[in-house]
mmCIF file of C-alpha atoms in Angstrom:
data_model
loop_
_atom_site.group_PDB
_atom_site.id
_atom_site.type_symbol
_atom_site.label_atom_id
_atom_site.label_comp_id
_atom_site.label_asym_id
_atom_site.label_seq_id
_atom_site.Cartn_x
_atom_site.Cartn_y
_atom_site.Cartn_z
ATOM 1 C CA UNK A 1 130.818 117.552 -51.109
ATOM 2 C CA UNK A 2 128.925 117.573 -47.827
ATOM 3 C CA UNK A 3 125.528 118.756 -46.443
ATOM 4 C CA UNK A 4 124.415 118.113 -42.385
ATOM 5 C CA UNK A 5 120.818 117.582 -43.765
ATOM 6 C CA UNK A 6 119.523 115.075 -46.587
ATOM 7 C CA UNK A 7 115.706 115.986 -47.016
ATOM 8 C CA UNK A 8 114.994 117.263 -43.721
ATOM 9 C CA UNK A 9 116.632 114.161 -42.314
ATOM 10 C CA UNK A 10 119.640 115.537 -39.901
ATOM 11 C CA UNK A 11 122.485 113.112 -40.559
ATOM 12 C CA UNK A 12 125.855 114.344 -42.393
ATOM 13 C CA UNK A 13 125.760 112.822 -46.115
ATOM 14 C CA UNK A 14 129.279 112.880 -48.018
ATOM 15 C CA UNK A 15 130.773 112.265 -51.694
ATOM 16 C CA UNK A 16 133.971 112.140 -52.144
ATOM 17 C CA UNK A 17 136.019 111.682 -55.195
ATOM 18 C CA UNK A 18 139.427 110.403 -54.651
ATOM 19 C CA UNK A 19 143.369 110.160 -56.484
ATOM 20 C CA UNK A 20 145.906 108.724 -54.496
ATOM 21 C CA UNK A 21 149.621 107.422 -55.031
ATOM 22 C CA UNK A 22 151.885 105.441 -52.831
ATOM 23 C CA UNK A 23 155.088 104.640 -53.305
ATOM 24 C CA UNK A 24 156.821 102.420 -51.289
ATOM 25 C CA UNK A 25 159.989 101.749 -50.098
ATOM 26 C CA UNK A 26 162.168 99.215 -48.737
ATOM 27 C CA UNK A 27 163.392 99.314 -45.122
ATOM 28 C CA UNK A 28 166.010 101.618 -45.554
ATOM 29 C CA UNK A 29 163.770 103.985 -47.496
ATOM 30 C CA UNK A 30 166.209 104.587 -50.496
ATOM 31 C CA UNK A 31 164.422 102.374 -53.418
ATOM 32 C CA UNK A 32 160.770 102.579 -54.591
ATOM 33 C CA UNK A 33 159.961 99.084 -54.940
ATOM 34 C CA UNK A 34 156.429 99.402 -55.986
ATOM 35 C CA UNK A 35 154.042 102.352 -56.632
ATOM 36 C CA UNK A 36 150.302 101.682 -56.328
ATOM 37 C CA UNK A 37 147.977 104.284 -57.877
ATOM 38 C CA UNK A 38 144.298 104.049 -56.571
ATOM 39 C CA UNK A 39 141.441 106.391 -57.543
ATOM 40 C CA UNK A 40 137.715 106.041 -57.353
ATOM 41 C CA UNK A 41 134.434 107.555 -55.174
ATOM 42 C CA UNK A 42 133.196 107.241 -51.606
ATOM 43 C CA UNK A 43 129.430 108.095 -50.816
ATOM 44 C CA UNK A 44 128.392 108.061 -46.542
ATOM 45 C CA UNK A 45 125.909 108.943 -44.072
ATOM 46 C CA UNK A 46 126.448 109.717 -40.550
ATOM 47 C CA UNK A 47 123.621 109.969 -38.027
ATOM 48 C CA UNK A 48 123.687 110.654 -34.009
ATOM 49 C CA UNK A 49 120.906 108.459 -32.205
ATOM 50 C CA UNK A 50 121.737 109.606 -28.213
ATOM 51 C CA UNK A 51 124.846 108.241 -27.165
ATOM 52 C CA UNK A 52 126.656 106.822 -30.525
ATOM 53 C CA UNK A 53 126.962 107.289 -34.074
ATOM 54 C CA UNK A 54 126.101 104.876 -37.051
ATOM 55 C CA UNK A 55 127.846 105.232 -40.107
ATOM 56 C CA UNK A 56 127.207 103.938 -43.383
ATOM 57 C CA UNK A 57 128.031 104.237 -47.195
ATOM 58 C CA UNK A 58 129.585 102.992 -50.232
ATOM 59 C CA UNK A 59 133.319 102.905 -51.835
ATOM 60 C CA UNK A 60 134.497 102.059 -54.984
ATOM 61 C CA UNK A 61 138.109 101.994 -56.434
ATOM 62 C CA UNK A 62 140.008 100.868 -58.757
ATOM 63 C CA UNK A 63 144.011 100.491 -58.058
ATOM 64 C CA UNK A 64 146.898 99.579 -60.187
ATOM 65 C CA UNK A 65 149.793 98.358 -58.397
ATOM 66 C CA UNK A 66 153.623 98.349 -60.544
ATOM 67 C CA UNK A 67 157.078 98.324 -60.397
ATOM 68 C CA UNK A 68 158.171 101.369 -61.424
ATOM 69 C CA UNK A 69 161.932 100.107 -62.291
ATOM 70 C CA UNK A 70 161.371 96.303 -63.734
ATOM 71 C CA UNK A 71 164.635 96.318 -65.588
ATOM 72 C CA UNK A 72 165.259 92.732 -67.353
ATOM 73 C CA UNK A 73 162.275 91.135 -64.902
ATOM 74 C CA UNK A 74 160.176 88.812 -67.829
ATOM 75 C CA UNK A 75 157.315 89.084 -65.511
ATOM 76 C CA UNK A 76 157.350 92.287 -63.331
ATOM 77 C CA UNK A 77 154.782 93.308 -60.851
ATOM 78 C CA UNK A 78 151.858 94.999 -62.475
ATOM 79 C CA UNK A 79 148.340 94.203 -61.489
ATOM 80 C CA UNK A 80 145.016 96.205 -61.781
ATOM 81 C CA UNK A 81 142.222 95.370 -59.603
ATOM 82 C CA UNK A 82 138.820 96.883 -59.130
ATOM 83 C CA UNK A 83 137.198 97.063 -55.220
ATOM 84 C CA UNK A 84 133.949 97.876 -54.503
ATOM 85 C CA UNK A 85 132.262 97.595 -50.783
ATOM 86 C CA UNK A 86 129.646 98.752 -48.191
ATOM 87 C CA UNK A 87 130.507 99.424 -45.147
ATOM 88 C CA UNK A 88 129.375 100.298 -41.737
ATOM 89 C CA UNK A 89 130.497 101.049 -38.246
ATOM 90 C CA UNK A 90 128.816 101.740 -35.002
ATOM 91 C CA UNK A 91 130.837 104.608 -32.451
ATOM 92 C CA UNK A 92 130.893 105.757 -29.040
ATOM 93 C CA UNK A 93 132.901 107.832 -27.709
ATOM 94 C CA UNK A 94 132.779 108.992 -24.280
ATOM 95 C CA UNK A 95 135.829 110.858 -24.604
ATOM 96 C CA UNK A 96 136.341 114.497 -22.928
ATOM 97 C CA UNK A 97 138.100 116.027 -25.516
ATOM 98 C CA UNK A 98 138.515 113.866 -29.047
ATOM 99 C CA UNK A 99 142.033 115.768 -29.715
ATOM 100 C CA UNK A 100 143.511 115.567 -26.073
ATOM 101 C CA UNK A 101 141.979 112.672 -24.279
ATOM 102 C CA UNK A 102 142.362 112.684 -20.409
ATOM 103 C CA UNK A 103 139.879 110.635 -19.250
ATOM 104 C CA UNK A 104 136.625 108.667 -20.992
ATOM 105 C CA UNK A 105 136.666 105.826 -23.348
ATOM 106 C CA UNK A 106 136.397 105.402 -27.328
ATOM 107 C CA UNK A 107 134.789 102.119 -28.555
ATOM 108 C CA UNK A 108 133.979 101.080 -32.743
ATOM 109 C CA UNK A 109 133.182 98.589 -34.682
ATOM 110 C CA UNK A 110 133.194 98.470 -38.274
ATOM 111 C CA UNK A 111 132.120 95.978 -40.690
ATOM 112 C CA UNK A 112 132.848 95.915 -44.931
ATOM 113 C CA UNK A 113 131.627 93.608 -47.659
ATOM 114 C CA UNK A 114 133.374 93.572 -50.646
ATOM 115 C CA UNK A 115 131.005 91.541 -53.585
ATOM 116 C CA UNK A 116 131.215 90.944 -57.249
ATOM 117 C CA UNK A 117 127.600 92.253 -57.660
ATOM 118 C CA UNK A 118 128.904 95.553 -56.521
ATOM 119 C CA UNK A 119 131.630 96.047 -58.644
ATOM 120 C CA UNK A 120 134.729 94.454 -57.153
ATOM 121 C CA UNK A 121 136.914 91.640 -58.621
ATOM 122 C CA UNK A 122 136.998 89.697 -54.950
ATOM 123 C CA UNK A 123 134.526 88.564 -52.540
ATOM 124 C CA UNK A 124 135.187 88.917 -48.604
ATOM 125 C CA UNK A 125 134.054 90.920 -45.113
ATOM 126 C CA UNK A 126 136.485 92.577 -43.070
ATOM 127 C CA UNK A 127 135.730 93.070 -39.318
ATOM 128 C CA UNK A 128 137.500 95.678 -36.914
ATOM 129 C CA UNK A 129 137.287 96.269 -33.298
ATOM 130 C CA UNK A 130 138.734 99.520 -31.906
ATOM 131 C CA UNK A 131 138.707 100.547 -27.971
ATOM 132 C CA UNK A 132 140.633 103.382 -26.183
ATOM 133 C CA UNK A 133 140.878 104.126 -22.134
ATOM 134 C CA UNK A 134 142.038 107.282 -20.796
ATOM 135 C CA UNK A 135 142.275 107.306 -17.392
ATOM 136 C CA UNK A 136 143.498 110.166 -15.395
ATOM 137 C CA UNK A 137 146.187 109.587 -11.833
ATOM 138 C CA UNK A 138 146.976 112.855 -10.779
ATOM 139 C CA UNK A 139 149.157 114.358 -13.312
ATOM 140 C CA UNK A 140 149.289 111.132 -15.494
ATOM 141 C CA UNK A 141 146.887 109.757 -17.816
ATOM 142 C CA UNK A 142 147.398 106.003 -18.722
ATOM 143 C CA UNK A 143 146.564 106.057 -22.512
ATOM 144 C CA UNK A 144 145.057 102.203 -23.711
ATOM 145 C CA UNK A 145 144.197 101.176 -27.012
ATOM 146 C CA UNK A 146 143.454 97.371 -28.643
ATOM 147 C CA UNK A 147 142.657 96.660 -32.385
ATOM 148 C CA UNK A 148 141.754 93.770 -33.065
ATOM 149 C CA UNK A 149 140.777 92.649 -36.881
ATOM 150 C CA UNK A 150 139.938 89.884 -39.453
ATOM 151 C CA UNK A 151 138.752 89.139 -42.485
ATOM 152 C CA UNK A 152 137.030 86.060 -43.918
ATOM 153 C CA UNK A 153 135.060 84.996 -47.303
ATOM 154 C CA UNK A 154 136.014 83.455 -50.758
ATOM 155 C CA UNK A 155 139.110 85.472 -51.509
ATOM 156 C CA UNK A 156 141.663 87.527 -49.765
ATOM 157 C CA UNK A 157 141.392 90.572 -49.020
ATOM 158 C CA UNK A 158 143.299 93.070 -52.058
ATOM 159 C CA UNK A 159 146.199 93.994 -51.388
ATOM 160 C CA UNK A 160 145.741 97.997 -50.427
ATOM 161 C CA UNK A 161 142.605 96.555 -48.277
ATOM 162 C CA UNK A 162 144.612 94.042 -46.246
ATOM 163 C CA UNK A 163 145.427 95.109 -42.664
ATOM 164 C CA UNK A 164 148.963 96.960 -42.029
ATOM 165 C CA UNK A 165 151.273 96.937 -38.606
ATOM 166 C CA UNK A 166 154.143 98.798 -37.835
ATOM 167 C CA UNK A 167 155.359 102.489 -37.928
ATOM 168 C CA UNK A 168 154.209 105.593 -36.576
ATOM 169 C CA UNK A 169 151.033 105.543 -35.606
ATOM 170 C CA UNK A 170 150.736 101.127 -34.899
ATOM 171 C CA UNK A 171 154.197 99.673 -33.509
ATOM 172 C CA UNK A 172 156.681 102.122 -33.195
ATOM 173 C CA UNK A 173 160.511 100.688 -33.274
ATOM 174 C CA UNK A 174 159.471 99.387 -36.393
ATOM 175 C CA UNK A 175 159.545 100.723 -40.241
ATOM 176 C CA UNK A 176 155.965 101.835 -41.287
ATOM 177 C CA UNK A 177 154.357 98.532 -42.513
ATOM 178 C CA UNK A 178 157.581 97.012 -41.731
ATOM 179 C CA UNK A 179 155.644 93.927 -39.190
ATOM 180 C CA UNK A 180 153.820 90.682 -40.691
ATOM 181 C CA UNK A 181 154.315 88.975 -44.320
ATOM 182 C CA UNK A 182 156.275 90.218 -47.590
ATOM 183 C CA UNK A 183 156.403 89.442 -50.830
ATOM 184 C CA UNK A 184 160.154 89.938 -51.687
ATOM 185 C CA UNK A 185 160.555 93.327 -50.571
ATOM 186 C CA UNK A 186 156.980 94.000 -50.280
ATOM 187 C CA UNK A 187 155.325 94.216 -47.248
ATOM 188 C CA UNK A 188 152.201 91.867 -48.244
ATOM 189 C CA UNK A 189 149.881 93.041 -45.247
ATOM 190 C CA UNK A 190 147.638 90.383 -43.536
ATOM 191 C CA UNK A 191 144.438 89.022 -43.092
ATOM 192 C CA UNK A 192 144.386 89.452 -38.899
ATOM 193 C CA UNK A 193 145.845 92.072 -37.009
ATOM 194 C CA UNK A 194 146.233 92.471 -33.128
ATOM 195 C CA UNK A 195 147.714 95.586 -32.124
ATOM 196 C CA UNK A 196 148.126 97.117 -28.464
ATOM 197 C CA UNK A 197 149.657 100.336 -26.978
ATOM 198 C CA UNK A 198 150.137 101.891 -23.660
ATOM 199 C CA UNK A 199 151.153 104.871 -23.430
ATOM 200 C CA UNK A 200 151.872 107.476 -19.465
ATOM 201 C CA UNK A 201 151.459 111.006 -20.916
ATOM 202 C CA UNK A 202 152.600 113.771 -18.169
ATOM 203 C CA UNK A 203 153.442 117.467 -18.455
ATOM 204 C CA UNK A 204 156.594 119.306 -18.279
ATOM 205 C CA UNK A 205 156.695 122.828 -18.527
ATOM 206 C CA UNK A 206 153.755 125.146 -20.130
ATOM 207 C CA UNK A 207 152.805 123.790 -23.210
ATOM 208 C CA UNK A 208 155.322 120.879 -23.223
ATOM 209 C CA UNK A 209 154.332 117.486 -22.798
ATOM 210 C CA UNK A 210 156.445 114.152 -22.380
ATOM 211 C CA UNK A 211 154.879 110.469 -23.008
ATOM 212 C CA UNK A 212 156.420 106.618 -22.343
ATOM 213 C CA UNK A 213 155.051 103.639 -24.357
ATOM 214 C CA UNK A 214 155.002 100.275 -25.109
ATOM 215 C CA UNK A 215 153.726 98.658 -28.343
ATOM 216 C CA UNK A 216 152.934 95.419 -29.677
ATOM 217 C CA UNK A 217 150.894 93.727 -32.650
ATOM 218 C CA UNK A 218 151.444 91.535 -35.622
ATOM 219 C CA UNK A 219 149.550 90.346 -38.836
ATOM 220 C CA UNK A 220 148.908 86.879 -39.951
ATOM 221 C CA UNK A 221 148.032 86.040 -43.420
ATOM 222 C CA UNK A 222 145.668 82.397 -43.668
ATOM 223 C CA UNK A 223 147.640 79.480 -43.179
ATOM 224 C CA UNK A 224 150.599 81.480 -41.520
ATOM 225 C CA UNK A 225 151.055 80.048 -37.725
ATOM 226 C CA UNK A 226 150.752 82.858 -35.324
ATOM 227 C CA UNK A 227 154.216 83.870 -34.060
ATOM 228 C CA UNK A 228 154.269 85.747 -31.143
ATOM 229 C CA UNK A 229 153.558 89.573 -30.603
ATOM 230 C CA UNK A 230 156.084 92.265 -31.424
ATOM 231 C CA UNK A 231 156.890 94.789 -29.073
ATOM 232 C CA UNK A 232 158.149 97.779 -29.671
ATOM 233 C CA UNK A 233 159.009 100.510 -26.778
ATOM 234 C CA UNK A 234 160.568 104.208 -26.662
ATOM 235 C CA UNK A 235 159.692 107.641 -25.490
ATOM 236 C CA UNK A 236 158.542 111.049 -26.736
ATOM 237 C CA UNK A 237 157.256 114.718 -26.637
ATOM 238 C CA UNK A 238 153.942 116.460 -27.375
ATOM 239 C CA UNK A 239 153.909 120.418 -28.091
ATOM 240 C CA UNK A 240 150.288 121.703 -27.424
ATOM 241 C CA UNK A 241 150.880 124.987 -30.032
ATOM 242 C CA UNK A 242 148.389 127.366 -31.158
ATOM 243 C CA UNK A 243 148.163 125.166 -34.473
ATOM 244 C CA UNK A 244 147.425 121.726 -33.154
ATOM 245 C CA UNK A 245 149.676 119.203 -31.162
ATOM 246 C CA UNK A 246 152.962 118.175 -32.583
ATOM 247 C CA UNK A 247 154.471 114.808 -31.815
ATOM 248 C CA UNK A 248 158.011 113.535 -31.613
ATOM 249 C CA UNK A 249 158.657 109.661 -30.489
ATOM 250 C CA UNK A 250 161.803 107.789 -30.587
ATOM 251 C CA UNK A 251 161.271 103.785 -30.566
ATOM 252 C CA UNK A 252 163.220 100.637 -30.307
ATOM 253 C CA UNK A 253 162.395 97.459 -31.610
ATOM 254 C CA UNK A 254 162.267 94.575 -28.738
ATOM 255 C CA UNK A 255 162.397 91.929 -31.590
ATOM 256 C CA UNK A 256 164.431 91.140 -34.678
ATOM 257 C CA UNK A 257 163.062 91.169 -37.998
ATOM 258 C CA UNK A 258 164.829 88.958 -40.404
ATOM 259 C CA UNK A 259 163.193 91.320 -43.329
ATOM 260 C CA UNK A 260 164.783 94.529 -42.051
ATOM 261 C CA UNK A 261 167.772 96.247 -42.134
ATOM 262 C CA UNK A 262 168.074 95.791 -37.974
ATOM 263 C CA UNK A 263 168.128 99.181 -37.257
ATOM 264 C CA UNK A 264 167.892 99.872 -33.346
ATOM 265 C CA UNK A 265 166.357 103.291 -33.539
ATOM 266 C CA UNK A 266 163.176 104.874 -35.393
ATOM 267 C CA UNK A 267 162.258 108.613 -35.090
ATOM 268 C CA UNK A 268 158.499 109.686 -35.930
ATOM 269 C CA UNK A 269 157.035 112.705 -35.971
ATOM 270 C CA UNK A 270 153.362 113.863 -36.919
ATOM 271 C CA UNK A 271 150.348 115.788 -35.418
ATOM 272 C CA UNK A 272 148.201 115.053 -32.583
ATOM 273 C CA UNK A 273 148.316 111.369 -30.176
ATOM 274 C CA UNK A 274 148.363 108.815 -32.813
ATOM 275 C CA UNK A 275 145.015 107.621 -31.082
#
């Protein structure tokens, strides 16, 4: 539910009620090693002072996280934990065109505090820095982006709040949430994130477009020394069609993962740039 105008006040107010399951996978993609059901509401407010946007509101969820297959395990995966946060972000975006970017810049910041007085089972405060370039050479545009992110306070963050890397739209070369800790066969997520991509888009013919990039980023959880940036690098086409742009990428992994099956290739595909 969502109205541009909250008592004569012009800024974009929002409820949302929510249901969501995951299941995920190993690296090879053939077993479900843990499904994680989440559902719960989201309340915001969005308002345009000249030049930016402020964004505010509320979240609550509640997830339950479970093996789906425990067979003969005497104590099998199966948690339930309750997450409740406010959160706010400041935006600009000097971008020419939010969908196609050839020149202008993106910047965010976005700030949540998760607290027992409202609602959640853990107390800590995420922080996240986004910032794209697009910068136009001729034919080219030179495509930047950093994320940088970390969370402190009493507890970790939960485990479907923690920061993710690799994939599709992070590090390609990699299996989606295939970079930074595990538990077993579970990618654990982290507690800081660094990611970077680069990316030369250029045109081909008509509505056919061809891009080069390099990726890196990795997670830490606390106490985990910092090991080096993984890189990931590969190439790929965009399709601007009547119905949005499609993307195609191929990527190889610069570094070997001792937690995946080593594969050397990775095909994604999805709409629009991933950023």
């Amino acid at each position: 539910l969502a109205t541009s105008r909250l008592f004569g006040w012009a800024a974009r107010s929002t409820f949302y009620g929510f249901f969501e399951r995951d299941r995920l996978r190993d690296d090879t993609g053939d077993n479900v090693i843990a499904v994680s059901d989440r559902q719960g509401i989201s309340v915001d407010q969005r308002w345009r002072p000249k030049g930016f946007q402020v964004v505010y509101g509320y979240r609550f969820e509640r997830n339950h996280t479970f093996d789906p297959d425990p067979g003969s395990d005497p104590f099998p995966l199966d948690s339930v934990a309750n997450l409740a946060k406010l959160s706010t972000a400041v935006v600009f975006d000097g971008r020419d065109d939010p969908i196609n970017s050839r020149k202008g810049f993106f910047s965010a910041v976005s700030f949540d505090q998760a607290a027992l007085y409202l609602g959640s089972d853990s107390s800590n405060r995420k922080l996240l820095f986004q910032q794209f370039v697009f910068v136009p050479v001729k034919r080219l545009v030179f495509a930047s982006r950093a994320q940088i992110g970390f969370a402190f306070g009493r507890d970790p963050l939960t485990f479907t709040d923690r920061f993710r890397a690799g994939g599709a739209t992070s590090v390609r070369g990699y299996g989606e949430e295939g970079i930074g800790p595990r538990n077993g066969d579970l990618p654990a997520g982290g507690n800081r994130l660094v990611i970077l991509n680069q990316e030369v888009r250029f045109p081909l013919y008509r509505w056919a477009n061809g891009v080069m990039f390099i990726d890196a980023g990795n997670l830490l959880a606390k106490g985990v020394p910092w090991d080096g940036l993984k890189v990931g690098y590969g190439v790929g086409l965009r399709f601007d069609t009547p119905v949005g742009l499609i993307r195609g990428d191929v990527g190889f992994p610069a570094n070997s993962l001792s937690t995946t099956t080593g594969r050397s290739t990775r095909w994604y595909f999805g709409f629009g740039h991933i950023f």
